[in-house]
Short mmCIF file of C-alpha atoms and ligand atoms in Angstrom, two decimals:
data_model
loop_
_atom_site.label_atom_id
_atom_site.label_comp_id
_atom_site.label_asym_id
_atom_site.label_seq_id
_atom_site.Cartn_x
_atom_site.Cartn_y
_atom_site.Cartn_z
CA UNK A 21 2.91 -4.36 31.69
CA UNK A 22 2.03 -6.95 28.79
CA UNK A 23 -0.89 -8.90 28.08
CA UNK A 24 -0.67 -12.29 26.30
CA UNK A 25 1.23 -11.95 22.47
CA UNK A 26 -1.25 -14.24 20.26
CA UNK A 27 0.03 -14.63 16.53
CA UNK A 28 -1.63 -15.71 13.35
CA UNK A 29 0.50 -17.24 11.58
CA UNK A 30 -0.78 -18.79 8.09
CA UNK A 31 -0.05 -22.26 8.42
CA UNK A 32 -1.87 -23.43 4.75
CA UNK A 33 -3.11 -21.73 1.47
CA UNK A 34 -5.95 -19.66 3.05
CA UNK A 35 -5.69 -20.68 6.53
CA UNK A 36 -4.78 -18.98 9.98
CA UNK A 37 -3.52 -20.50 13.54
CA UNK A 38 -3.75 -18.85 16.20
CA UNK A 39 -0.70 -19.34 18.38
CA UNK A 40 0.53 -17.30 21.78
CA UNK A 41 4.17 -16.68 21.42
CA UNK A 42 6.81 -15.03 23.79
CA UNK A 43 6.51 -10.98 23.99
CA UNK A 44 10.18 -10.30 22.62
CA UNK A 45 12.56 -7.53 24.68
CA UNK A 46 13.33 -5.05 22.89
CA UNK A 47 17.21 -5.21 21.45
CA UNK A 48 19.30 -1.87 21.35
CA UNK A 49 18.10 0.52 19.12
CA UNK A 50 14.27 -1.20 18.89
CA UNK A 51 10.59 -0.44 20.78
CA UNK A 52 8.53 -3.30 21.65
CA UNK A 53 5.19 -1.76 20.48
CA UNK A 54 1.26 -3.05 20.90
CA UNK A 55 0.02 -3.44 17.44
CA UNK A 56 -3.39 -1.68 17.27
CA UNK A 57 -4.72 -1.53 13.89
CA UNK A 58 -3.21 -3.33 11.08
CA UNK A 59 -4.43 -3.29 6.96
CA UNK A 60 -4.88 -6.01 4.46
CA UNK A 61 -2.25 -5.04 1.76
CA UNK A 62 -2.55 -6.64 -1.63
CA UNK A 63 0.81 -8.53 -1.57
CA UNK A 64 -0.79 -10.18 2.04
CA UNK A 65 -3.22 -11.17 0.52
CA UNK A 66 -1.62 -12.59 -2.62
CA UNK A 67 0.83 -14.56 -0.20
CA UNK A 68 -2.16 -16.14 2.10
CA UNK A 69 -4.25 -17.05 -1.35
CA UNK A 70 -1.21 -18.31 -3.24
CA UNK A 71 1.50 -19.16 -0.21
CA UNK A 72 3.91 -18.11 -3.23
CA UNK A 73 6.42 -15.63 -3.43
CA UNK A 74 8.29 -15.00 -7.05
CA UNK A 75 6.56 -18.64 -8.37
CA UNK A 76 8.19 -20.25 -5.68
CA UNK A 77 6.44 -21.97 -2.27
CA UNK A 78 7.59 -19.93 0.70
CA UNK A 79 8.02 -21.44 4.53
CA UNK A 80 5.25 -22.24 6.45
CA UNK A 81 4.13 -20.91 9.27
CA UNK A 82 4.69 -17.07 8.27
CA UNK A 83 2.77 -14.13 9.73
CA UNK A 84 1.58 -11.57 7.16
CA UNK A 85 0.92 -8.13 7.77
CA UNK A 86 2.81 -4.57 7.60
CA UNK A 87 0.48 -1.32 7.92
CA UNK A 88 -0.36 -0.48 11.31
CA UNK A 89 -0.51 1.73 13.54
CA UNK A 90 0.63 0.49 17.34
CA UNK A 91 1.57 1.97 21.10
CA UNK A 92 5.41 2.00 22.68
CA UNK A 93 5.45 -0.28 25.10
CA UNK A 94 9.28 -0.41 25.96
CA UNK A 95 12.23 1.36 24.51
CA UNK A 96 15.90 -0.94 23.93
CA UNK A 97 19.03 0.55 24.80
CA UNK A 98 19.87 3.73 23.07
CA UNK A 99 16.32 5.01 22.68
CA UNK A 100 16.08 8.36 22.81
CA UNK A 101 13.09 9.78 20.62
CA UNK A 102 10.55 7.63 21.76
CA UNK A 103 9.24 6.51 25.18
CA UNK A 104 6.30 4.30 26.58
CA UNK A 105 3.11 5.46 25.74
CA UNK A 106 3.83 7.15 21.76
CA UNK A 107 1.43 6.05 19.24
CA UNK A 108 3.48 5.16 16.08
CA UNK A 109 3.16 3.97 12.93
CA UNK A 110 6.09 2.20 11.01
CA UNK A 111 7.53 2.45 8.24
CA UNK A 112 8.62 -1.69 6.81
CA UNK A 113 11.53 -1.28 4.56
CA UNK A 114 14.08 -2.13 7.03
CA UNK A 115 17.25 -1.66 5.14
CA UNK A 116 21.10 -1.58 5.53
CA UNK A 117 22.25 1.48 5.45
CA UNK A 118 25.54 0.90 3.91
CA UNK A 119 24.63 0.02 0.39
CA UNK A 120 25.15 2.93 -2.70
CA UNK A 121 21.22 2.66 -3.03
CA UNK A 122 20.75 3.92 0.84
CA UNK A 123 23.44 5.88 0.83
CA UNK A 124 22.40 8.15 -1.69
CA UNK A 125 19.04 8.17 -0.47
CA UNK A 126 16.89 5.74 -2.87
CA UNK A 127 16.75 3.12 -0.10
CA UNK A 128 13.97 1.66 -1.30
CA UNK A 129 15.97 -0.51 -4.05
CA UNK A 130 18.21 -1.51 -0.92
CA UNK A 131 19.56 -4.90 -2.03
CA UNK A 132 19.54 -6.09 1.48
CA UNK A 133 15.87 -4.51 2.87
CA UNK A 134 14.18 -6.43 5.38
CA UNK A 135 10.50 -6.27 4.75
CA UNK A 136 8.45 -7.86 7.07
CA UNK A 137 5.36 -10.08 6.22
CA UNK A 138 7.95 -10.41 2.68
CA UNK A 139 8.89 -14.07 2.96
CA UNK A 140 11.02 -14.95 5.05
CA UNK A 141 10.78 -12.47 7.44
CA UNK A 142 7.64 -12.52 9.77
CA UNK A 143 4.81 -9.47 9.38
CA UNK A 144 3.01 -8.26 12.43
CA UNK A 145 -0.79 -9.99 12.87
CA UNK A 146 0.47 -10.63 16.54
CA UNK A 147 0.09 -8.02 19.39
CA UNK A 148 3.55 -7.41 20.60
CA UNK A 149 6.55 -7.19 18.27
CA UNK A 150 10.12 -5.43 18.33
CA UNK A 151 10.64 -2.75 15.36
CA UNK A 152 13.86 -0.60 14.76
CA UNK A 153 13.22 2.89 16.25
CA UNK A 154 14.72 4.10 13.31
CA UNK A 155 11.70 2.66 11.15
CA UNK A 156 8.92 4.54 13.39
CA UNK A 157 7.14 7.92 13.03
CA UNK A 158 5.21 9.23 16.00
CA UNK A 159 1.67 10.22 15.20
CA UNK A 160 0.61 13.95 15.90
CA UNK A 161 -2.22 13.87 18.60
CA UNK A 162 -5.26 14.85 16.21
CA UNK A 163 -4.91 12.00 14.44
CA UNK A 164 -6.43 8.46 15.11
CA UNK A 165 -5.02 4.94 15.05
CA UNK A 166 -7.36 3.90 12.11
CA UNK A 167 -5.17 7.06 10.41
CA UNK A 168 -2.29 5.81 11.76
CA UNK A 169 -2.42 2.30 9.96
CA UNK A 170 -3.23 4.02 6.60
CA UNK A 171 0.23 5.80 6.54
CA UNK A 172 2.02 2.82 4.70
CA UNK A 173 -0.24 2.58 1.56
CA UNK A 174 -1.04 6.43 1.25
CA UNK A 175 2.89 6.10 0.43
CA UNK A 176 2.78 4.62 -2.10
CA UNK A 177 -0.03 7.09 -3.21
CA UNK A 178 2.26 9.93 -3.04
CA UNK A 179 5.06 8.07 -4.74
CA UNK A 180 2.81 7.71 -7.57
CA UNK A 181 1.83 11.42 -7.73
CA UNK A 182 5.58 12.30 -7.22
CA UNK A 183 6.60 10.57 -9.90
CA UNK A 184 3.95 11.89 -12.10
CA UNK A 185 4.63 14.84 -11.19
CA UNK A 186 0.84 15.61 -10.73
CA UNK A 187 0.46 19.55 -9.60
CA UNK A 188 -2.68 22.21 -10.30
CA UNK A 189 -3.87 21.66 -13.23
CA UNK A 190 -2.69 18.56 -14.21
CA UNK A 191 -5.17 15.76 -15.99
CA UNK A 192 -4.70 12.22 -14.82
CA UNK A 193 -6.09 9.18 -15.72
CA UNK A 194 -6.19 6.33 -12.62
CA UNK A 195 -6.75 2.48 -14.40
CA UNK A 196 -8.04 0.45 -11.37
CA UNK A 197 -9.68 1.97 -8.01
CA UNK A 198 -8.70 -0.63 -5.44
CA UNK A 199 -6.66 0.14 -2.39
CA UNK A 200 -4.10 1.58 -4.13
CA UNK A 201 -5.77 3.44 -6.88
CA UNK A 202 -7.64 5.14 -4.23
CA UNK A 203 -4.56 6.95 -2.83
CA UNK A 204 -3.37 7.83 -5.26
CA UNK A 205 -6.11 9.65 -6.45
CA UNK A 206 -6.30 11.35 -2.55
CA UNK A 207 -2.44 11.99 -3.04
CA UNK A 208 -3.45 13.60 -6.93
CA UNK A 209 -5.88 15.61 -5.43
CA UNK A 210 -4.33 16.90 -2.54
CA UNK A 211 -1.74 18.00 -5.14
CA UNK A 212 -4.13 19.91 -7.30
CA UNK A 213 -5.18 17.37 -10.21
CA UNK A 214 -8.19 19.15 -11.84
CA UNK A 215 -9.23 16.28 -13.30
CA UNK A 216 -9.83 12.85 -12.53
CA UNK A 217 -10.81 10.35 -14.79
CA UNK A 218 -10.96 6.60 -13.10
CA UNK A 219 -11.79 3.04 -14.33
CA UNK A 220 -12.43 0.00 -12.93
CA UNK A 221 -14.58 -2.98 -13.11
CA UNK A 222 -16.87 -2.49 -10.24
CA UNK A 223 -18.73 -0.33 -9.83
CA UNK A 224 -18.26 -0.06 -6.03
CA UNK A 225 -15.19 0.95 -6.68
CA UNK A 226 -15.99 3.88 -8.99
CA UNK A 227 -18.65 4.93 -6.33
CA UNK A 228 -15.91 5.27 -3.71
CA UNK A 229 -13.80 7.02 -5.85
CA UNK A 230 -16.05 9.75 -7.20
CA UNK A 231 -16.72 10.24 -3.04
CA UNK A 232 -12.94 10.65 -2.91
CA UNK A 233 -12.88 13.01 -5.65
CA UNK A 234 -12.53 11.70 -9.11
CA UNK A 235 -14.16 13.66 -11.99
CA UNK A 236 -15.59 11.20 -14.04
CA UNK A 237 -15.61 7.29 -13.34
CA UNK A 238 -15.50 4.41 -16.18
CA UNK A 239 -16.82 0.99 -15.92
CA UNK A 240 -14.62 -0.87 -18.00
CA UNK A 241 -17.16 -4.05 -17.90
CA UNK A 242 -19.24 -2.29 -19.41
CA UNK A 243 -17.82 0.70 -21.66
CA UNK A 244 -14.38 0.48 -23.78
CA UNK A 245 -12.28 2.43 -21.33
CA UNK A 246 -10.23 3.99 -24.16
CA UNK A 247 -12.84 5.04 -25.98
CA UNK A 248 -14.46 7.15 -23.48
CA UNK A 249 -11.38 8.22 -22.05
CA UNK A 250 -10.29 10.00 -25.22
CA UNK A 251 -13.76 11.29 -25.93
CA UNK A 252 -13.46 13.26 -22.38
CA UNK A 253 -10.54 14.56 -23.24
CA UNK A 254 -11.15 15.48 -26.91
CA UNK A 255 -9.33 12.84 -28.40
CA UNK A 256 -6.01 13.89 -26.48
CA UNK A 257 -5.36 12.01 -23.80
CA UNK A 258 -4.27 12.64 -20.24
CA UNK A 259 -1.12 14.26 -18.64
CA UNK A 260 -0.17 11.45 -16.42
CA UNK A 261 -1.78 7.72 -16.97
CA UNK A 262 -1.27 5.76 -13.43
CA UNK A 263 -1.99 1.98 -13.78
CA UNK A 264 -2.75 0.70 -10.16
CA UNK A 265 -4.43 -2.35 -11.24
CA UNK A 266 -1.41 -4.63 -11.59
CA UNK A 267 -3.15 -5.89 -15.15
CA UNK A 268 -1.20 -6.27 -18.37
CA UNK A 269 -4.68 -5.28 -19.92
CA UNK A 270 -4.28 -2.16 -18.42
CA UNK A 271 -0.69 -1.39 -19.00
CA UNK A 272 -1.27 -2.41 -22.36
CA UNK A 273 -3.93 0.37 -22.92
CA UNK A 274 -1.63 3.27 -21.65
CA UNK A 275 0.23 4.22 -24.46
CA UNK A 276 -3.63 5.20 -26.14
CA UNK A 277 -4.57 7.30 -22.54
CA UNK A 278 -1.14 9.47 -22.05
CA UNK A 279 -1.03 12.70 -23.24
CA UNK A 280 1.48 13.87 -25.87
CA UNK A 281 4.94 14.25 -23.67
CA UNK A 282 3.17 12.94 -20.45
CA UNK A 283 3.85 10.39 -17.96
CA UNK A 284 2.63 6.88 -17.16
CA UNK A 285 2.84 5.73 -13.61
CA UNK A 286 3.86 1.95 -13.38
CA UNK A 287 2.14 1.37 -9.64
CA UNK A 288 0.67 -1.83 -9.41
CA UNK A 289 2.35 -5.79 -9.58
CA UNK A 290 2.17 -6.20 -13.36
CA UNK A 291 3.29 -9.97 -13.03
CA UNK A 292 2.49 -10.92 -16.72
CA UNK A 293 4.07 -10.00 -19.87
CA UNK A 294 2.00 -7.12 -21.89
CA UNK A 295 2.15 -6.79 -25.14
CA UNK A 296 3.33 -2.62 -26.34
CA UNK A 297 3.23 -0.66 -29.18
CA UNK A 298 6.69 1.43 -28.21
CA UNK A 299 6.21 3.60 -31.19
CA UNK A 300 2.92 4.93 -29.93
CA UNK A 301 4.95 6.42 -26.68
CA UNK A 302 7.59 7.40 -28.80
CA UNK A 303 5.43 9.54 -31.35
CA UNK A 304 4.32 11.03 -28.10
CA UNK A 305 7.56 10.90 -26.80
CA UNK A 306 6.06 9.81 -23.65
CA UNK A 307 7.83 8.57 -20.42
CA UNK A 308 7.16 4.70 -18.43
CA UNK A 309 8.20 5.73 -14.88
CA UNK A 310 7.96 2.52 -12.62
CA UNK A 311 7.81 2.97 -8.52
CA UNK A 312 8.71 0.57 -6.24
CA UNK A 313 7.26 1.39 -2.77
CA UNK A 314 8.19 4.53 -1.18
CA UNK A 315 10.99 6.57 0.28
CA UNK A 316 11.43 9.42 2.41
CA UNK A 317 7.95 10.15 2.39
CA UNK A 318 6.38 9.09 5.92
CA UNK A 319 6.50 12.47 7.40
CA UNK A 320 4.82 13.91 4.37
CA UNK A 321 2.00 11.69 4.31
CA UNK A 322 1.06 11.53 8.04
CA UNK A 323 1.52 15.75 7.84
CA UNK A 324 -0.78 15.90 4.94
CA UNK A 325 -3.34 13.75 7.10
CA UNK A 326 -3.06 15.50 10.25
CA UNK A 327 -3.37 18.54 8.32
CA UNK A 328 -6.65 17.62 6.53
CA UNK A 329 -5.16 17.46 3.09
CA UNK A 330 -5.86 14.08 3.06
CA UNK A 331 -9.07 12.19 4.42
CA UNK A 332 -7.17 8.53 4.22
CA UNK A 333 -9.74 6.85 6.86
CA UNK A 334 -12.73 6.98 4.12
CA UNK A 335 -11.33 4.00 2.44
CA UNK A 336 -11.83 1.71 4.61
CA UNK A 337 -15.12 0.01 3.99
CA UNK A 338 -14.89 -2.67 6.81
CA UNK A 339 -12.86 -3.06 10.05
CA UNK A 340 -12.80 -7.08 11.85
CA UNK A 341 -11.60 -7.65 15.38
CA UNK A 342 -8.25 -9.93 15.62
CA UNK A 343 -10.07 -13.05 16.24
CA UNK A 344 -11.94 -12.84 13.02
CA UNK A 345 -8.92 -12.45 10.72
CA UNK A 346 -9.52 -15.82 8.74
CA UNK A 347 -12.72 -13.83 7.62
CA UNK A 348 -11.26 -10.41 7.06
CA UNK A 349 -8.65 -12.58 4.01
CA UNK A 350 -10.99 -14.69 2.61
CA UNK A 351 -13.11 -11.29 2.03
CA UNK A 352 -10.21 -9.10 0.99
CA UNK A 353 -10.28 -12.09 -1.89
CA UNK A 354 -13.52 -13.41 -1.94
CA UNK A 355 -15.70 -10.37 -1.81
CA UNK A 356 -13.97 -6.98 -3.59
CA UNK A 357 -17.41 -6.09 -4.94
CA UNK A 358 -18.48 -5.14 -1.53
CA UNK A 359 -14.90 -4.71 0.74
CA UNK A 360 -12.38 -2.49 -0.92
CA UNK A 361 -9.88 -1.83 2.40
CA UNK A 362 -10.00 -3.58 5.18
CA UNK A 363 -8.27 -3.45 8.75
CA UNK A 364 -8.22 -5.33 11.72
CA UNK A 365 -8.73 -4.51 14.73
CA UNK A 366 -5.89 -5.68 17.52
CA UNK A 367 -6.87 -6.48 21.29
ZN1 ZN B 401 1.20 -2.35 1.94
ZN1 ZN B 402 21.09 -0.65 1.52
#
């Protein structure tokens, strides 16, 4: 049984339609799932402010939209590890399988991924939609749908850390404490980081991340973040520097924060050119690692949750029902002092 499939679609800079569309069938090899929570992501919220993609206009109307957590509803042909009735979450890097990149495991760089709510293909603010089988992860009963939808950003947390290779013991230094900063400080943690140094403009922010479990917390409106970084650290830097901010300004500061022979983390959408001093890393002989997304890492991250490693659901600061979602973007833009994640609640 199905109830009615309404859709936002974005059908201007800043503005949502609601529209009731078909509930698809599911196609061999796909679930037709009931969407119940779904997260404001960064790169949503970039598309519905700047209806851009790569400096170039994308089609209108487009539904935004991939973290979430949702129900089985119907299995396609060939089905076998799921049935009606699983609580999910998915996984959006739909990719081809075929490709050298997928085949030796680093699908993420998959030439040919489908990623919905990535212009051109359609995200999921609706309440029904199809999803390859392949591209969910059951959820363990102990943990909740609000968990569920937080899978797809913790991620990219524990990409980060990966690639830092944070462990016990390790110093690390986290420039910006938005979404994304803020797991992957929970992912640093949970891998033993004994210290945490943040910064950030708001101070929100740094209040929510000293809760999560940084050390020390820098407002960079109102101290030189470089300065006081090196004074915490006797004049030596970090281990691993993680720049989560997307911000030339930042990524321009990280050759100063790392550690001699440490790591900086390229996490955020660093759009602009920076300017960089390459001889500073290479005195240091420091390493730029860049991530893009995630891979083979679901399972990890919803085990680490279910096992308590991980308390993902404290960063969200406000949750709207579906027919409030024209409010829930314009204050994932509008208002970061006071909203730092936000989902939405699905009928
Ligand atoms: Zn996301
Ligand atoms: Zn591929």
């Amino acid at each position: 049984m199905t109830g009615k499939n309404n859709a936002a679609y974005m059908t201007a800079i800043r503005r949502f339609e609601m529209k009731e569309i078909p509930v698809p069938e599911p196609e061999k090899g796909e679930l037709l799932v009931k969407i119940k929570y779904i997260g404001i992501c960064g790169s949503d919220a970039h598309f519905w402010d700047s209806g851009m993609r790569k400096g170039k206009y994308f089609d209108l109307p487009f539904l935004l939209g991939h973290e979430f957590s949702a129900e089985v509803v119907k299995t396609g042909p060939d089905v076998k590890e799921f049935r009606p009735g699983d609580r999910i979450t998915f996984e959006p890097q739909i990719t081809c399988g075929v490709c050298e990149f997928c085949k030796s495991g680093r699908y993420n760089i998959c030439p040919n991924v489908i990623f919905p709510s990535v212009p051109p293909y359609d995200g999921a603010l609706r309440n029904y939609m199809t999803i390859p089988a392949a591209n969910a992860y059951k959820l363990p009963d102990n943990m909740s749908m609000i968990q569920g939808a937080l899978i797809e950003p913790l991620a990219v947390g524990l990409s980060a850390a990966e690639k830092g290779e944070v462990k016990l013991g390790k110093t690390v230094t986290l420039l910006g404490a938005g979404p994304i900063g803020l797991t992957t400080l929970l992912a640093c943690k949970a891998m033993g980081a004994s210290r945490i140094i943040v910064s950030d403009l708001q101070q929100s922010r740094g209040e929510m991340a000293l809760k999560l479990g940084a050390t020390d917390f820098i407002n960079a409106s109102e101290q030189d973040a470089v300065a006081e970084i090196l004074r915490l650290t006797d004049g030596k830097g970090t281990d691993v520097v993680f720049e989560t901010a997307g911000s030339s300004q930042t990524a321009a500061i990280t050759s100063d924060l790392v550690k001699r022979g440490g790591l900086i983390v390229l996490v955020g959408n660093i759009n602009t050119e920076t300017r960089y001093r390459f001889m500073d890393l290479m005195y240091k002989e420091a390493q730029i690692r860049p991530i893009y997304r995630y891979r083979n890492n679901f399972r990890m991250a919803i085990d680490a949750v279910a096992g308590g490693l991980i308390p993902i659901e404290q960063i969200v600061t406000r949750i709207y029902p579906f027919s409030e979602v024209q409010q829930a973007y314009t204050d994932s833009i509008e208002n970061q002092k006071d909203v730092i994640k936000i989902l939405i609640e699905m009928e």
